[in-house]
Amino acid sequence: MLNDKAINGLLSSSPEKRYKSFLNTVADLEEVFVGITPNENNFATDDKGCILLWSHKEICELMISSHQIPRVIEVHDFLKYCESIGDSAMFSVFPTTENSYIVSAKQLMVDVNEHLDEVE
């Protein structure tokens, strides 16, 4: 569980630092958070259609819209999902109201797997 100081520190970091933090946390905790629209099960996306991802439930809850709920995805299931969509989707990793780190499904898979290999 993150405290307010940690949340504010992460939210004020650069997109690159948030991406590195995302990779480290996802590899360590083995979970990814997305916002979904209940009843539809659609992933939350930004205005460019990128799927929004976070490494912490608390931050996901802060950043998704009021009609969405956070959903946790086990990291290996998430990697299977990324593999199934190939490069047909892009991800907005650890978005804030100001910016995010945009990455392809293929590159995200490579980066997450590298960090998992370091942890496992």
PDB file of C-alpha atoms in Angstrom:
ATOM      1  CA  MET A   1       0.000   0.000   0.000  1.00  0.00           C
ATOM      2  CA  LEU A   2       1.381   3.369  -1.020  1.00  0.00           C
ATOM      3  CA  ASN A   3       1.268   6.377   1.266  1.00  0.00           C
ATOM      4  CA  ASP A   4       0.421   9.885   0.029  1.00  0.00           C
ATOM      5  CA  LYS A   5       4.082  10.914  -0.178  1.00  0.00           C
ATOM      6  CA  ALA A   6       4.951   7.923  -2.391  1.00  0.00           C
ATOM      7  CA  ILE A   7       1.910   8.527  -4.604  1.00  0.00           C
ATOM      8  CA  ASN A   8       2.758  12.219  -5.042  1.00  0.00           C
ATOM      9  CA  GLY A   9       6.399  11.368  -5.738  1.00  0.00           C
ATOM     10  CA  LEU A  10       5.454   8.912  -8.460  1.00  0.00           C
ATOM     11  CA  LEU A  11       2.863  11.202 -10.011  1.00  0.00           C
ATOM     12  CA  SER A  12       5.352  14.079 -10.216  1.00  0.00           C
ATOM     13  CA  SER A  13       8.112  11.935 -11.782  1.00  0.00           C
ATOM     14  CA  SER A  14       8.928  11.997 -15.479  1.00  0.00           C
ATOM     15  CA  PRO A  15       7.190   9.495 -17.767  1.00  0.00           C
ATOM     16  CA  GLU A  16      10.484   7.603 -18.147  1.00  0.00           C
ATOM     17  CA  LYS A  17      10.935   7.276 -14.367  1.00  0.00           C
ATOM     18  CA  ARG A  18       7.340   6.161 -13.969  1.00  0.00           C
ATOM     19  CA  TYR A  19       7.853   3.549 -16.706  1.00  0.00           C
ATOM     20  CA  LYS A  20      10.942   2.177 -14.937  1.00  0.00           C
ATOM     21  CA  SER A  21       9.035   2.140 -11.653  1.00  0.00           C
ATOM     22  CA  PHE A  22       6.148   0.355 -13.392  1.00  0.00           C
ATOM     23  CA  LEU A  23       8.480  -2.343 -14.739  1.00  0.00           C
ATOM     24  CA  ASN A  24      10.164  -2.896 -11.382  1.00  0.00           C
ATOM     25  CA  THR A  25       6.897  -3.036  -9.443  1.00  0.00           C
ATOM     26  CA  VAL A  26       5.131  -5.276 -11.965  1.00  0.00           C
ATOM     27  CA  ALA A  27       8.055  -7.703 -11.939  1.00  0.00           C
ATOM     28  CA  ASP A  28       8.169  -7.695  -8.148  1.00  0.00           C
ATOM     29  CA  LEU A  29       4.418  -7.946  -7.413  1.00  0.00           C
ATOM     30  CA  GLU A  30       3.534  -9.812 -10.629  1.00  0.00           C
ATOM     31  CA  GLU A  31       0.416  -7.802 -11.334  1.00  0.00           C
ATOM     32  CA  VAL A  32      -0.759  -5.006 -13.625  1.00  0.00           C
ATOM     33  CA  PHE A  33      -3.722  -2.691 -13.047  1.00  0.00           C
ATOM     34  CA  VAL A  34      -6.139  -1.443 -15.682  1.00  0.00           C
ATOM     35  CA  GLY A  35      -9.360   0.482 -15.469  1.00  0.00           C
ATOM     36  CA  ILE A  36     -12.413  -1.245 -16.862  1.00  0.00           C
ATOM     37  CA  THR A  37     -15.966  -0.211 -17.565  1.00  0.00           C
ATOM     38  CA  PRO A  38     -18.252  -2.565 -15.625  1.00  0.00           C
ATOM     39  CA  ASN A  39     -20.849  -4.441 -17.676  1.00  0.00           C
ATOM     40  CA  GLU A  40     -18.766  -3.894 -20.820  1.00  0.00           C
ATOM     41  CA  ASN A  41     -15.377  -5.184 -19.599  1.00  0.00           C
ATOM     42  CA  ASN A  42     -13.632  -2.655 -21.841  1.00  0.00           C
ATOM     43  CA  PHE A  43     -10.180  -1.444 -20.851  1.00  0.00           C
ATOM     44  CA  ALA A  44      -9.816   2.261 -20.141  1.00  0.00           C
ATOM     45  CA  THR A  45      -8.071   4.084 -22.978  1.00  0.00           C
ATOM     46  CA  ASP A  46      -6.780   7.576 -23.594  1.00  0.00           C
ATOM     47  CA  ASP A  47      -7.963   9.875 -26.385  1.00  0.00           C
ATOM     48  CA  LYS A  48      -5.551   8.146 -28.814  1.00  0.00           C
ATOM     49  CA  GLY A  49      -6.895   4.672 -28.021  1.00  0.00           C
ATOM     50  CA  CYS A  50      -3.902   3.575 -25.923  1.00  0.00           C
ATOM     51  CA  ILE A  51      -4.760   1.148 -23.105  1.00  0.00           C
ATOM     52  CA  LEU A  52      -4.014   2.713 -19.711  1.00  0.00           C
ATOM     53  CA  LEU A  53      -1.811   0.709 -17.289  1.00  0.00           C
ATOM     54  CA  TRP A  54      -0.630   1.208 -13.721  1.00  0.00           C
ATOM     55  CA  SER A  55       1.488  -0.778 -11.298  1.00  0.00           C
ATOM     56  CA  HIS A  56      -0.445   0.263  -8.178  1.00  0.00           C
ATOM     57  CA  LYS A  57      -4.144  -0.026  -7.438  1.00  0.00           C
ATOM     58  CA  GLU A  58      -4.152   3.232  -5.460  1.00  0.00           C
ATOM     59  CA  ILE A  59      -2.886   5.243  -8.412  1.00  0.00           C
ATOM     60  CA  CYS A  60      -5.161   3.444 -10.857  1.00  0.00           C
ATOM     61  CA  GLU A  61      -8.123   4.401  -8.658  1.00  0.00           C
ATOM     62  CA  LEU A  62      -7.001   8.043  -8.663  1.00  0.00           C
ATOM     63  CA  MET A  63      -6.536   8.241 -12.417  1.00  0.00           C
ATOM     64  CA  ILE A  64      -9.472   6.347 -13.925  1.00  0.00           C
ATOM     65  CA  SER A  65     -12.814   7.993 -14.546  1.00  0.00           C
ATOM     66  CA  SER A  66     -15.652   7.725 -12.068  1.00  0.00           C
ATOM     67  CA  HIS A  67     -17.552   5.193 -14.200  1.00  0.00           C
ATOM     68  CA  GLN A  68     -14.610   2.757 -14.265  1.00  0.00           C
ATOM     69  CA  ILE A  69     -13.190   0.364 -11.701  1.00  0.00           C
ATOM     70  CA  PRO A  70      -9.642  -0.963 -11.250  1.00  0.00           C
ATOM     71  CA  ARG A  71      -8.938  -4.528 -12.290  1.00  0.00           C
ATOM     72  CA  VAL A  72      -5.799  -6.471 -11.496  1.00  0.00           C
ATOM     73  CA  ILE A  73      -4.281  -8.780 -14.107  1.00  0.00           C
ATOM     74  CA  GLU A  74      -1.651 -11.348 -13.147  1.00  0.00           C
ATOM     75  CA  VAL A  75       1.535 -10.450 -15.033  1.00  0.00           C
ATOM     76  CA  HIS A  76       1.868 -13.718 -16.980  1.00  0.00           C
ATOM     77  CA  ASP A  77      -1.768 -13.464 -18.093  1.00  0.00           C
ATOM     78  CA  PHE A  78      -1.070  -9.880 -19.108  1.00  0.00           C
ATOM     79  CA  LEU A  79       1.944 -10.982 -21.156  1.00  0.00           C
ATOM     80  CA  LYS A  80      -0.208 -13.601 -22.909  1.00  0.00           C
ATOM     81  CA  TYR A  81      -2.706 -10.864 -23.714  1.00  0.00           C
ATOM     82  CA  CYS A  82       0.080  -8.666 -25.130  1.00  0.00           C
ATOM     83  CA  GLU A  83       1.299 -11.550 -27.260  1.00  0.00           C
ATOM     84  CA  SER A  84      -2.211 -12.193 -28.580  1.00  0.00           C
ATOM     85  CA  ILE A  85      -2.690  -8.593 -29.724  1.00  0.00           C
ATOM     86  CA  GLY A  86       0.799  -8.173 -31.156  1.00  0.00           C
ATOM     87  CA  ASP A  87       1.407  -4.598 -32.205  1.00  0.00           C
ATOM     88  CA  SER A  88      -2.250  -3.875 -32.878  1.00  0.00           C
ATOM     89  CA  ALA A  89      -2.452  -1.945 -29.595  1.00  0.00           C
ATOM     90  CA  MET A  90      -0.400   0.626 -27.797  1.00  0.00           C
ATOM     91  CA  PHE A  91      -0.185   1.149 -24.057  1.00  0.00           C
ATOM     92  CA  SER A  92      -0.085   4.337 -22.040  1.00  0.00           C
ATOM     93  CA  VAL A  93       1.946   3.285 -19.021  1.00  0.00           C
ATOM     94  CA  PHE A  94       1.483   5.050 -15.694  1.00  0.00           C
ATOM     95  CA  PRO A  95      -0.434   7.990 -17.170  1.00  0.00           C
ATOM     96  CA  THR A  96      -1.061  11.113 -15.157  1.00  0.00           C
ATOM     97  CA  THR A  97      -3.204  14.096 -16.035  1.00  0.00           C
ATOM     98  CA  GLU A  98      -0.156  15.616 -17.745  1.00  0.00           C
ATOM     99  CA  ASN A  99       1.690  12.834 -19.585  1.00  0.00           C
ATOM    100  CA  SER A 100       2.484   9.138 -19.902  1.00  0.00           C
ATOM    101  CA  TYR A 101       4.936   6.699 -21.413  1.00  0.00           C
ATOM    102  CA  ILE A 102       3.619   5.245 -24.688  1.00  0.00           C
ATOM    103  CA  VAL A 103       4.874   1.806 -25.688  1.00  0.00           C
ATOM    104  CA  SER A 104       3.892  -0.959 -28.102  1.00  0.00           C
ATOM    105  CA  ALA A 105       2.649  -4.304 -26.829  1.00  0.00           C
ATOM    106  CA  LYS A 106       5.748  -5.978 -28.295  1.00  0.00           C
ATOM    107  CA  GLN A 107       8.207  -3.648 -26.545  1.00  0.00           C
ATOM    108  CA  LEU A 108       6.276  -3.805 -23.287  1.00  0.00           C
ATOM    109  CA  MET A 109       6.470  -7.611 -23.379  1.00  0.00           C
ATOM    110  CA  VAL A 110      10.237  -7.458 -23.887  1.00  0.00           C
ATOM    111  CA  ASP A 111      10.710  -4.966 -21.067  1.00  0.00           C
ATOM    112  CA  VAL A 112       8.463  -6.782 -18.573  1.00  0.00           C
ATOM    113  CA  ASN A 113      10.093 -10.131 -19.361  1.00  0.00           C
ATOM    114  CA  GLU A 114      13.577  -8.657 -18.824  1.00  0.00           C
ATOM    115  CA  HIS A 115      12.538  -7.385 -15.411  1.00  0.00           C
ATOM    116  CA  LEU A 116      10.851 -10.673 -14.523  1.00  0.00           C
ATOM    117  CA  ASP A 117      14.054 -12.528 -15.424  1.00  0.00           C
ATOM    118  CA  GLU A 118      15.973 -10.303 -13.009  1.00  0.00           C
ATOM    119  CA  VAL A 119      13.508 -11.022 -10.178  1.00  0.00           C
ATOM    120  CA  GLU A 120      12.888 -14.740 -10.771  1.00  0.00           C
TER     121      GLU A 120
END
